[in-house]
Amino acid sequence: MDTINCKYHPSVPAQWECIECNIDLCPGCIKKEPPPSTNAICPVCNRYLQAISISNIIKPFWARIPFFFTVPASAQSLFYILALSIGIAIFASIPSIFSFIPVLVMLLAFLRYAYVILDSTAFGRSKPPPIDYNMVTSELGQPIKQFLVFLVMGFVLVFVSRKFGPIAGLSLYFIFVLSIPATVMIIAIENSFIQAINPAMWFSIITRIGWSYLLLCLFLFLLGIGFFVATGMLVGENTAKIVTLFVISFVFMYFALIMFSMMGYVLYQYHEELGFAVSDEFEQASASGSSESAKQAEDPEVQHVNILISEGKHEEASGMLREALRKDPGNLILRDRYHKLLAMRKDVDQMLLHGKGYINQLILDHKLQGALGVYRDCITVKQDFRIANPDQVHELAQYAMQTRAYKLALALLNGFANHYSGHKDIPRNYFLAAKVLSEGLKQDAKAQKLLENLAGKYPNHELVPTINEYLRIIRKLTGTA
């Protein structure tokens, strides 16, 4: 099944769909009713959403291949299969009629652990529980039933081959091979030997999973080939029997745990179709590092506004932002979105009115780059735009000069005395304007004239010595010293 992705976050799987709007939404895009309700609401039309199958938000097993190889590579798994492999190699190499008993017991213990791996993965856990005596000896019915399934398959295969010939036997063999993963899953879900040998149950599992089941079989087949290749590389004709038995046992168990973890994850992926509940540990782990998850974590109001804007509902988006800012005027995320929306709509009056408060808030929060950007937007549509607080002009103009935004700095400072007569910052603002003219715009003559007027008008100001020193330098530059 192809993953259905969110319309507004194209790389994030959708979890809800709106039949009315024909859009699919991820958890970060929906609106929710107040608790205890769990209903999801469409942010566009405000109607209830319909849930999409949970399997849509679970990564498919073929995207988790590296994970399956890590399962037997954990310290506890390696130690466990290492110990069993040593035991099997020792007892299997003893020429005794009774040596098969401990070998069978150890194989049973391994198969029990394989089912623990499968169950853990099937229930959405990324790590199996710690190995202890109770875990190994409890629920032995699962591996015993799996042994019995193999015995029944073998008996039926021999009977059919003898009764109906080798072609019928070979056909049945391929059916059994394709059905083995289904029998393992049935025992994991139902813990029933009768159902595990029921072809109708095999068909039910296979059809519910769909084509992914055949892909699973392909991967299991490739793992089987990998087992033979690995053992062929590690042992040779001259390898001691006990070493050969150890290598074959260890490699077999390693690859078998990969297979069981893969089958378990397929159960997890299609648990909704197969009818059992799981946790979401896998999805929590995968989401933690996702850049799209960061997008989903942005302010819900902003997310809903973005959706409304993308759907062309600008007036509704503006109303939502105005109401949100009325409740939370200090929210800079909301302010930024509202400013951009007003600029996009060319709502000049509202943009300038909002811009005054927005710039003031940004400067108070020491976000001078943002404040200068908003000022630039406002002065573009109204050249004589003034920020709300004259006490903030010097700080913002100084930052503009430091970032080489000389024209913006001069725009902030020009006419300051006319608009704010008697303000304490008039001398230092005009001194800053002279520095902008000289150092930034290379207009030394204008800077000289401004400084001379400033020194004459404020002869007793504390900045006069600095002004005079700067004026001396400028006169040298202009040749009027």
Short mmCIF file of C-alpha atoms in Angstrom, two decimals:
data_model
loop_
_atom_site.label_atom_id
_atom_site.label_comp_id
_atom_site.label_asym_id
_atom_site.label_seq_id
_atom_site.Cartn_x
_atom_site.Cartn_y
_atom_site.Cartn_z
CA MET A 1 0.00 0.00 0.00
CA ASP A 2 1.37 3.40 -0.97
CA THR A 3 1.68 5.80 1.95
CA ILE A 4 -0.84 8.65 1.99
CA ASN A 5 0.97 11.84 2.95
CA CYS A 6 -0.26 15.08 4.47
CA LYS A 7 -1.21 17.76 1.94
CA TYR A 8 0.62 20.45 3.90
CA HIS A 9 3.61 18.35 5.06
CA PRO A 10 4.28 16.22 1.96
CA SER A 11 6.86 13.95 3.64
CA VAL A 12 4.71 13.19 6.71
CA PRO A 13 2.17 10.32 6.61
CA ALA A 14 -1.45 11.41 7.02
CA GLN A 15 -3.61 10.12 9.84
CA TRP A 16 -6.94 11.75 8.98
CA GLU A 17 -8.84 12.67 5.85
CA CYS A 18 -11.57 15.25 5.20
CA ILE A 19 -14.20 13.85 2.87
CA GLU A 20 -15.67 17.32 2.31
CA CYS A 21 -12.42 19.03 1.33
CA ASN A 22 -10.76 15.92 -0.11
CA ILE A 23 -7.53 16.52 1.82
CA ASP A 24 -5.34 14.30 4.00
CA LEU A 25 -3.88 15.65 7.23
CA CYS A 26 -1.09 14.73 9.65
CA PRO A 27 -1.40 15.18 13.46
CA GLY A 28 0.19 18.64 13.26
CA CYS A 29 -2.49 20.00 10.93
CA ILE A 30 -5.74 19.02 12.62
CA LYS A 31 -7.90 20.90 15.09
CA LYS A 32 -9.08 19.08 18.19
CA GLU A 33 -12.15 19.41 20.35
CA PRO A 34 -11.52 20.19 24.03
CA PRO A 35 -10.86 17.12 26.26
CA PRO A 36 -12.19 14.58 26.99
CA SER A 37 -13.27 14.49 23.32
CA THR A 38 -10.78 12.92 20.93
CA ASN A 39 -12.52 14.05 17.74
CA ALA A 40 -10.32 15.55 15.02
CA ILE A 41 -11.66 18.55 13.08
CA CYS A 42 -10.72 19.82 9.64
CA PRO A 43 -8.99 23.23 9.89
CA VAL A 44 -10.50 24.29 6.56
CA CYS A 45 -14.20 23.40 6.83
CA ASN A 46 -14.47 22.64 10.59
CA ARG A 47 -16.13 19.26 9.96
CA TYR A 48 -15.17 16.02 11.67
CA LEU A 49 -12.33 14.08 10.09
CA GLN A 50 -12.22 10.40 9.25
CA ALA A 51 -9.27 8.37 10.53
CA ILE A 52 -6.96 6.72 8.00
CA SER A 53 -5.69 3.20 8.68
CA ILE A 54 -2.97 3.30 11.34
CA SER A 55 -0.72 1.24 9.06
CA ASN A 56 -0.37 4.35 6.92
CA ILE A 57 1.77 6.07 9.59
CA ILE A 58 3.92 3.03 10.38
CA LYS A 59 7.09 2.70 8.36
CA PRO A 60 6.89 -0.38 6.11
CA PHE A 61 9.12 -3.29 7.04
CA TRP A 62 11.29 -2.87 3.93
CA ALA A 63 12.25 0.58 5.28
CA ARG A 64 13.36 -1.05 8.56
CA ILE A 65 15.80 -3.62 7.17
CA PRO A 66 18.85 -2.25 9.10
CA PHE A 67 16.89 -2.56 12.36
CA PHE A 68 16.29 -6.30 11.93
CA PHE A 69 20.02 -6.95 11.63
CA THR A 70 20.64 -5.18 14.93
CA VAL A 71 18.31 -7.44 16.91
CA PRO A 72 20.62 -10.49 17.14
CA ALA A 73 23.62 -8.15 17.41
CA SER A 74 22.67 -7.00 20.92
CA ALA A 75 24.90 -8.21 23.75
CA GLN A 76 22.27 -10.43 25.37
CA SER A 77 21.20 -12.03 22.08
CA LEU A 78 24.79 -12.73 21.04
CA PHE A 79 25.64 -14.26 24.41
CA TYR A 80 22.52 -16.42 24.35
CA ILE A 81 22.98 -17.86 20.87
CA LEU A 82 26.73 -18.22 21.49
CA ALA A 83 26.07 -20.35 24.56
CA LEU A 84 23.46 -22.47 22.76
CA SER A 85 25.73 -22.92 19.74
CA ILE A 86 28.59 -24.15 21.93
CA GLY A 87 26.23 -26.57 23.68
CA ILE A 88 24.78 -27.88 20.42
CA ALA A 89 28.26 -28.32 18.91
CA ILE A 90 29.48 -30.27 21.95
CA PHE A 91 26.50 -32.63 22.27
CA ALA A 92 25.97 -33.10 18.52
CA SER A 93 29.60 -34.20 18.13
CA ILE A 94 29.27 -36.90 20.82
CA PRO A 95 28.69 -40.31 19.20
CA SER A 96 25.76 -41.31 21.41
CA ILE A 97 22.18 -42.25 20.68
CA PHE A 98 21.05 -39.94 23.49
CA SER A 99 22.97 -36.84 22.37
CA PHE A 100 20.03 -35.62 20.29
CA ILE A 101 17.97 -35.00 23.46
CA PRO A 102 20.01 -32.04 24.81
CA VAL A 103 20.38 -30.75 21.24
CA LEU A 104 16.59 -30.82 20.84
CA VAL A 105 16.14 -29.06 24.18
CA MET A 106 18.57 -26.31 23.19
CA LEU A 107 16.87 -25.88 19.82
CA LEU A 108 13.57 -25.60 21.67
CA ALA A 109 15.10 -22.96 23.97
CA PHE A 110 16.32 -21.03 20.96
CA LEU A 111 12.98 -21.20 19.18
CA ARG A 112 11.31 -19.97 22.35
CA TYR A 113 13.64 -16.94 22.34
CA ALA A 114 12.95 -16.39 18.64
CA TYR A 115 9.25 -16.12 19.50
CA VAL A 116 10.08 -13.67 22.29
CA ILE A 117 11.82 -11.53 19.66
CA LEU A 118 8.85 -11.87 17.33
CA ASP A 119 6.29 -11.03 20.05
CA SER A 120 8.30 -8.04 21.23
CA THR A 121 8.61 -6.63 17.73
CA ALA A 122 4.98 -7.41 16.88
CA PHE A 123 3.81 -5.35 19.84
CA GLY A 124 5.77 -2.30 18.74
CA ARG A 125 8.80 -2.62 21.04
CA SER A 126 12.22 -1.82 19.66
CA LYS A 127 14.06 -3.95 22.25
CA PRO A 128 13.24 -7.46 23.54
CA PRO A 129 12.91 -8.07 27.28
CA PRO A 130 15.99 -9.24 29.24
CA ILE A 131 16.73 -12.96 29.02
CA ASP A 132 16.02 -14.88 32.21
CA TYR A 133 14.97 -18.39 33.23
CA ASN A 134 11.24 -17.63 33.31
CA MET A 135 11.31 -16.09 29.85
CA VAL A 136 13.04 -19.13 28.36
CA THR A 137 10.89 -21.75 30.07
CA SER A 138 7.49 -20.04 29.91
CA GLU A 139 5.18 -20.35 26.90
CA LEU A 140 7.08 -23.33 25.53
CA GLY A 141 3.87 -24.21 23.74
CA GLN A 142 4.74 -21.82 20.92
CA PRO A 143 8.00 -23.48 19.80
CA ILE A 144 6.54 -26.96 20.38
CA LYS A 145 3.55 -26.11 18.19
CA GLN A 146 5.87 -24.76 15.52
CA PHE A 147 7.85 -28.03 15.60
CA LEU A 148 4.59 -29.93 15.20
CA VAL A 149 3.57 -27.75 12.26
CA PHE A 150 6.84 -28.61 10.51
CA LEU A 151 6.30 -32.31 11.27
CA VAL A 152 2.78 -32.24 9.84
CA MET A 153 3.99 -30.40 6.75
CA GLY A 154 6.75 -32.96 6.28
CA PHE A 155 4.39 -35.90 6.71
CA VAL A 156 1.84 -34.45 4.25
CA LEU A 157 4.60 -33.62 1.77
CA VAL A 158 5.96 -37.19 1.81
CA PHE A 159 2.44 -38.63 1.51
CA VAL A 160 1.49 -36.42 -1.46
CA SER A 161 4.82 -37.06 -3.24
CA ARG A 162 4.38 -40.84 -2.95
CA LYS A 163 0.66 -40.83 -3.73
CA PHE A 164 0.51 -38.29 -6.58
CA GLY A 165 4.06 -38.06 -7.84
CA PRO A 166 7.02 -35.66 -7.61
CA ILE A 167 5.35 -32.78 -9.51
CA ALA A 168 2.48 -32.66 -7.02
CA GLY A 169 4.98 -32.94 -4.19
CA LEU A 170 7.10 -30.09 -5.53
CA SER A 171 4.02 -27.88 -5.98
CA LEU A 172 2.94 -28.58 -2.41
CA TYR A 173 6.48 -27.88 -1.20
CA PHE A 174 6.37 -24.34 -2.64
CA ILE A 175 2.95 -23.78 -1.06
CA PHE A 176 4.29 -24.89 2.32
CA VAL A 177 7.38 -22.70 1.98
CA LEU A 178 5.19 -19.65 1.25
CA SER A 179 2.92 -20.55 4.16
CA ILE A 180 5.60 -20.95 6.84
CA PRO A 181 5.66 -17.21 7.75
CA ALA A 182 1.86 -17.33 8.06
CA THR A 183 2.06 -20.33 10.44
CA VAL A 184 4.58 -18.49 12.60
CA MET A 185 2.32 -15.42 12.73
CA ILE A 186 -0.76 -17.51 13.55
CA ILE A 187 1.00 -19.16 16.49
CA ALA A 188 2.20 -15.73 17.66
CA ILE A 189 -1.32 -14.26 17.48
CA GLU A 190 -3.59 -17.19 18.35
CA ASN A 191 -1.17 -19.66 19.99
CA SER A 192 -3.15 -22.45 18.31
CA PHE A 193 -1.67 -25.49 16.57
CA ILE A 194 -4.99 -26.34 14.88
CA GLN A 195 -5.29 -22.90 13.32
CA ALA A 196 -1.61 -22.95 12.35
CA ILE A 197 -2.14 -26.02 10.16
CA ASN A 198 -5.40 -24.71 8.71
CA PRO A 199 -4.87 -23.57 5.08
CA ALA A 200 -7.85 -21.24 5.40
CA MET A 201 -6.01 -19.36 8.16
CA TRP A 202 -2.90 -19.16 5.99
CA PHE A 203 -4.97 -17.66 3.19
CA SER A 204 -6.57 -15.19 5.59
CA ILE A 205 -3.20 -13.95 6.88
CA ILE A 206 -1.73 -13.69 3.39
CA THR A 207 -4.70 -11.81 1.90
CA ARG A 208 -4.95 -9.39 4.82
CA ILE A 209 -1.29 -8.46 4.52
CA GLY A 210 -1.46 -8.44 0.72
CA TRP A 211 1.46 -8.16 -1.66
CA SER A 212 3.75 -7.21 1.23
CA TYR A 213 3.53 -10.83 2.35
CA LEU A 214 5.19 -11.95 -0.88
CA LEU A 215 7.86 -9.32 -0.40
CA LEU A 216 8.42 -10.67 3.10
CA CYS A 217 8.87 -14.16 1.68
CA LEU A 218 11.41 -12.80 -0.79
CA PHE A 219 13.44 -11.21 2.01
CA LEU A 220 13.26 -14.42 4.06
CA PHE A 221 14.44 -16.38 1.02
CA LEU A 222 17.38 -14.00 0.59
CA LEU A 223 18.24 -14.38 4.26
CA GLY A 224 18.19 -18.15 3.76
CA ILE A 225 20.67 -17.79 0.92
CA GLY A 226 22.73 -15.52 3.14
CA PHE A 227 22.91 -18.28 5.75
CA PHE A 228 24.35 -20.78 3.26
CA VAL A 229 26.79 -18.22 1.85
CA ALA A 230 28.01 -17.25 5.33
CA THR A 231 28.52 -20.82 6.50
CA GLY A 232 30.26 -21.69 3.24
CA MET A 233 32.71 -18.85 3.80
CA LEU A 234 33.40 -19.77 7.44
CA VAL A 235 33.86 -23.55 7.23
CA GLY A 236 35.64 -25.82 4.82
CA GLU A 237 36.34 -29.50 4.21
CA ASN A 238 39.21 -29.56 6.68
CA THR A 239 37.37 -27.73 9.47
CA ALA A 240 36.95 -29.80 12.61
CA LYS A 241 33.49 -31.29 13.07
CA ILE A 242 32.81 -29.54 16.38
CA VAL A 243 33.85 -26.18 14.89
CA THR A 244 31.64 -26.78 11.85
CA LEU A 245 28.67 -27.61 14.07
CA PHE A 246 29.29 -24.50 16.15
CA VAL A 247 29.53 -22.21 13.11
CA ILE A 248 26.43 -23.66 11.45
CA SER A 249 24.45 -23.39 14.72
CA PHE A 250 25.54 -19.84 15.44
CA VAL A 251 24.98 -18.52 11.90
CA PHE A 252 21.62 -20.29 11.69
CA MET A 253 20.43 -18.74 14.96
CA TYR A 254 21.69 -15.31 13.97
CA PHE A 255 19.83 -15.34 10.67
CA ALA A 256 16.76 -16.92 12.27
CA LEU A 257 16.48 -14.04 14.76
CA ILE A 258 16.63 -11.58 11.88
CA MET A 259 13.79 -13.51 10.20
CA PHE A 260 11.65 -13.63 13.35
CA SER A 261 12.12 -9.94 14.07
CA MET A 262 11.13 -9.18 10.46
CA MET A 263 8.00 -11.34 10.71
CA GLY A 264 7.16 -9.67 14.00
CA TYR A 265 7.45 -6.23 12.46
CA VAL A 266 5.14 -7.25 9.61
CA LEU A 267 2.58 -8.18 12.28
CA TYR A 268 3.15 -4.76 13.83
CA GLN A 269 2.81 -3.01 10.48
CA TYR A 270 -0.49 -4.76 9.69
CA HIS A 271 -1.81 -5.17 13.23
CA GLU A 272 -4.96 -3.22 12.43
CA GLU A 273 -5.78 -5.51 9.50
CA LEU A 274 -4.94 -8.58 11.62
CA GLY A 275 -6.88 -7.38 14.64
CA PHE A 276 -4.64 -6.85 17.67
CA ALA A 277 -3.47 -3.80 19.63
CA VAL A 278 0.12 -2.61 19.88
CA SER A 279 2.13 0.25 21.39
CA ASP A 280 3.84 2.95 19.33
CA GLU A 281 7.44 2.76 20.51
CA PHE A 282 8.78 2.37 16.98
CA GLU A 283 6.97 5.48 15.76
CA GLN A 284 8.03 7.53 18.78
CA ALA A 285 11.64 6.58 18.18
CA SER A 286 11.53 7.36 14.49
CA ALA A 287 9.71 10.65 15.00
CA SER A 288 12.21 12.01 17.52
CA GLY A 289 14.77 12.84 14.85
CA SER A 290 12.42 13.86 12.11
CA SER A 291 12.65 17.35 10.67
CA GLU A 292 8.99 17.13 9.70
CA SER A 293 8.12 16.40 13.32
CA ALA A 294 9.67 19.76 14.14
CA LYS A 295 7.28 21.34 11.67
CA GLN A 296 4.38 19.61 13.36
CA ALA A 297 5.55 21.05 16.68
CA GLU A 298 5.06 24.65 15.51
CA ASP A 299 2.30 26.78 17.00
CA PRO A 300 -1.08 25.12 16.19
CA GLU A 301 -2.64 28.50 15.47
CA VAL A 302 0.08 29.24 12.92
CA GLN A 303 -0.33 25.82 11.35
CA HIS A 304 -4.08 26.34 10.92
CA VAL A 305 -3.49 29.81 9.52
CA ASN A 306 -1.00 28.41 7.01
CA ILE A 307 -3.60 25.89 5.89
CA LEU A 308 -6.29 28.57 5.51
CA ILE A 309 -3.89 30.73 3.49
CA SER A 310 -2.96 27.85 1.21
CA GLU A 311 -6.69 27.29 0.63
CA GLY A 312 -7.18 30.97 -0.25
CA LYS A 313 -9.19 31.83 2.91
CA HIS A 314 -7.20 34.96 3.75
CA GLU A 315 -9.94 36.86 5.58
CA GLU A 316 -10.65 33.90 7.83
CA ALA A 317 -6.92 33.52 8.49
CA SER A 318 -6.65 37.21 9.42
CA GLY A 319 -9.57 36.93 11.80
CA MET A 320 -8.07 33.88 13.47
CA LEU A 321 -4.74 35.65 13.96
CA ARG A 322 -6.35 38.83 15.32
CA GLU A 323 -8.26 36.80 17.89
CA ALA A 324 -5.16 34.79 18.80
CA LEU A 325 -3.10 37.97 19.25
CA ARG A 326 -5.81 39.52 21.39
CA LYS A 327 -5.38 36.60 23.79
CA ASP A 328 -1.59 36.39 23.47
CA PRO A 329 -0.15 39.72 22.23
CA GLY A 330 3.42 38.73 23.08
CA ASN A 331 3.44 35.68 20.80
CA LEU A 332 6.07 36.57 18.21
CA ILE A 333 5.27 33.56 16.03
CA LEU A 334 1.69 34.72 15.65
CA ARG A 335 2.81 38.30 15.10
CA ASP A 336 5.22 37.26 12.35
CA ARG A 337 2.54 35.30 10.52
CA TYR A 338 0.05 38.16 10.86
CA HIS A 339 2.59 40.70 9.56
CA LYS A 340 3.37 38.54 6.51
CA LEU A 341 -0.32 37.93 5.86
CA LEU A 342 -1.10 41.67 5.97
CA ALA A 343 1.81 42.36 3.62
CA MET A 344 0.61 39.69 1.23
CA ARG A 345 -2.93 41.10 1.27
CA LYS A 346 -1.53 44.66 0.84
CA ASP A 347 -3.59 45.78 3.84
CA VAL A 348 -1.37 48.83 4.40
CA ASP A 349 -3.24 50.48 7.27
CA GLN A 350 -3.42 47.31 9.35
CA MET A 351 0.14 46.37 8.45
CA LEU A 352 1.52 49.72 9.69
CA LEU A 353 -0.61 49.68 12.83
CA HIS A 354 0.43 46.14 13.68
CA GLY A 355 4.04 46.88 12.66
CA LYS A 356 4.46 49.48 15.42
CA GLY A 357 3.56 47.01 18.15
CA TYR A 358 5.47 44.18 16.51
CA ILE A 359 8.70 46.19 16.22
CA ASN A 360 8.39 47.33 19.82
CA GLN A 361 8.00 43.71 21.01
CA LEU A 362 10.94 42.49 18.90
CA ILE A 363 13.27 45.18 20.27
CA LEU A 364 12.19 44.44 23.84
CA ASP A 365 13.06 40.80 23.18
CA HIS A 366 16.45 41.83 21.69
CA LYS A 367 15.50 40.53 18.24
CA LEU A 368 16.91 43.49 16.36
CA GLN A 369 17.33 41.72 13.04
CA GLY A 370 13.63 40.86 13.00
CA ALA A 371 12.69 44.38 14.07
CA LEU A 372 14.76 45.90 11.29
CA GLY A 373 13.14 43.57 8.76
CA VAL A 374 9.64 44.61 9.82
CA TYR A 375 10.69 48.28 9.73
CA ARG A 376 11.99 47.77 6.18
CA ASP A 377 8.63 46.28 5.14
CA CYS A 378 6.70 49.18 6.69
CA ILE A 379 8.85 51.98 5.31
CA THR A 380 8.57 50.43 1.85
CA VAL A 381 4.82 51.08 1.81
CA LYS A 382 4.95 54.39 3.75
CA GLN A 383 8.18 56.40 3.63
CA ASP A 384 7.46 58.51 6.69
CA PHE A 385 6.63 55.49 8.90
CA ARG A 386 7.84 55.91 12.48
CA ILE A 387 8.33 53.24 15.12
CA ALA A 388 6.12 53.58 18.17
CA ASN A 389 8.72 54.16 20.87
CA PRO A 390 11.28 56.98 20.26
CA ASP A 391 13.46 55.53 23.02
CA GLN A 392 14.12 52.54 20.75
CA VAL A 393 15.22 54.52 17.69
CA HIS A 394 18.89 54.79 18.65
CA GLU A 395 19.27 51.08 19.43
CA LEU A 396 17.67 49.98 16.17
CA ALA A 397 19.52 52.60 14.07
CA GLN A 398 22.82 51.58 15.63
CA TYR A 399 22.12 47.94 14.76
CA ALA A 400 21.23 48.97 11.21
CA MET A 401 24.56 50.75 10.89
CA GLN A 402 26.46 47.75 12.27
CA THR A 403 24.80 45.50 9.71
CA ARG A 404 25.52 48.03 6.92
CA ALA A 405 21.86 48.86 6.40
CA TYR A 406 22.85 52.52 6.17
CA LYS A 407 19.77 53.82 4.38
CA LEU A 408 17.50 52.20 6.94
CA ALA A 409 19.57 53.67 9.77
CA LEU A 410 19.30 57.14 8.22
CA ALA A 411 15.56 56.71 7.66
CA LEU A 412 15.13 55.93 11.35
CA LEU A 413 17.14 59.00 12.42
CA ASN A 414 15.95 61.62 9.92
CA GLY A 415 13.48 64.13 11.33
CA PHE A 416 13.85 62.78 14.85
CA ALA A 417 14.04 66.29 16.39
CA ASN A 418 10.95 67.46 14.50
CA HIS A 419 8.84 64.53 15.64
CA TYR A 420 10.19 64.24 19.18
CA SER A 421 11.08 67.81 20.18
CA GLY A 422 13.04 67.95 23.42
CA HIS A 423 13.82 64.22 23.50
CA LYS A 424 17.04 63.38 25.36
CA ASP A 425 18.33 61.26 22.46
CA ILE A 426 18.38 64.08 19.87
CA PRO A 427 22.14 64.79 20.17
CA ARG A 428 23.32 61.19 20.13
CA ASN A 429 20.88 60.27 17.33
CA TYR A 430 22.13 63.08 15.09
CA PHE A 431 25.71 62.23 15.95
CA LEU A 432 24.92 58.67 14.87
CA ALA A 433 23.34 60.05 11.68
CA ALA A 434 26.56 61.95 10.94
CA LYS A 435 28.57 58.74 11.36
CA VAL A 436 26.19 56.92 9.00
CA LEU A 437 26.59 59.69 6.40
CA SER A 438 30.38 59.70 6.66
CA GLU A 439 31.32 56.08 7.28
CA GLY A 440 28.46 54.35 5.50
CA LEU A 441 27.35 56.60 2.67
CA LYS A 442 30.66 58.52 2.18
CA GLN A 443 28.84 61.86 2.34
CA ASP A 444 31.41 63.72 4.44
CA ALA A 445 30.18 67.19 3.57
CA LYS A 446 26.67 66.46 4.80
CA ALA A 447 28.09 64.83 7.91
CA GLN A 448 30.26 67.91 8.58
CA LYS A 449 27.33 70.28 8.26
CA LEU A 450 25.21 68.12 10.58
CA LEU A 451 27.95 67.97 13.20
CA GLU A 452 28.55 71.74 13.09
CA ASN A 453 24.86 72.44 13.60
CA LEU A 454 24.78 69.85 16.41
CA ALA A 455 27.79 71.35 18.22
CA GLY A 456 26.36 74.87 17.92
CA LYS A 457 22.92 73.90 19.18
CA TYR A 458 24.08 71.77 22.10
CA PRO A 459 27.34 73.41 23.28
CA ASN A 460 27.08 71.99 26.81
CA HIS A 461 26.11 68.42 25.95
CA GLU A 462 28.34 65.60 27.21
CA LEU A 463 28.92 64.44 23.62
CA VAL A 464 30.45 67.77 22.50
CA PRO A 465 34.11 66.69 23.00
CA THR A 466 33.46 63.54 20.97
CA ILE A 467 31.55 65.51 18.35
CA ASN A 468 34.38 68.05 18.04
CA GLU A 469 37.00 65.30 17.64
CA TYR A 470 34.93 63.61 14.97
CA LEU A 471 34.32 66.98 13.30
CA ARG A 472 38.10 67.62 13.22
CA ILE A 473 38.63 64.33 11.37
CA ILE A 474 35.84 65.06 8.88
CA ARG A 475 37.21 68.54 8.14
CA LYS A 476 40.51 66.95 7.21
CA LEU A 477 38.66 64.63 4.87
CA THR A 478 36.76 67.48 3.24
CA GLY A 479 39.82 69.78 3.17
CA THR A 480 38.20 72.49 5.30
CA ALA A 481 40.38 72.06 8.38
#
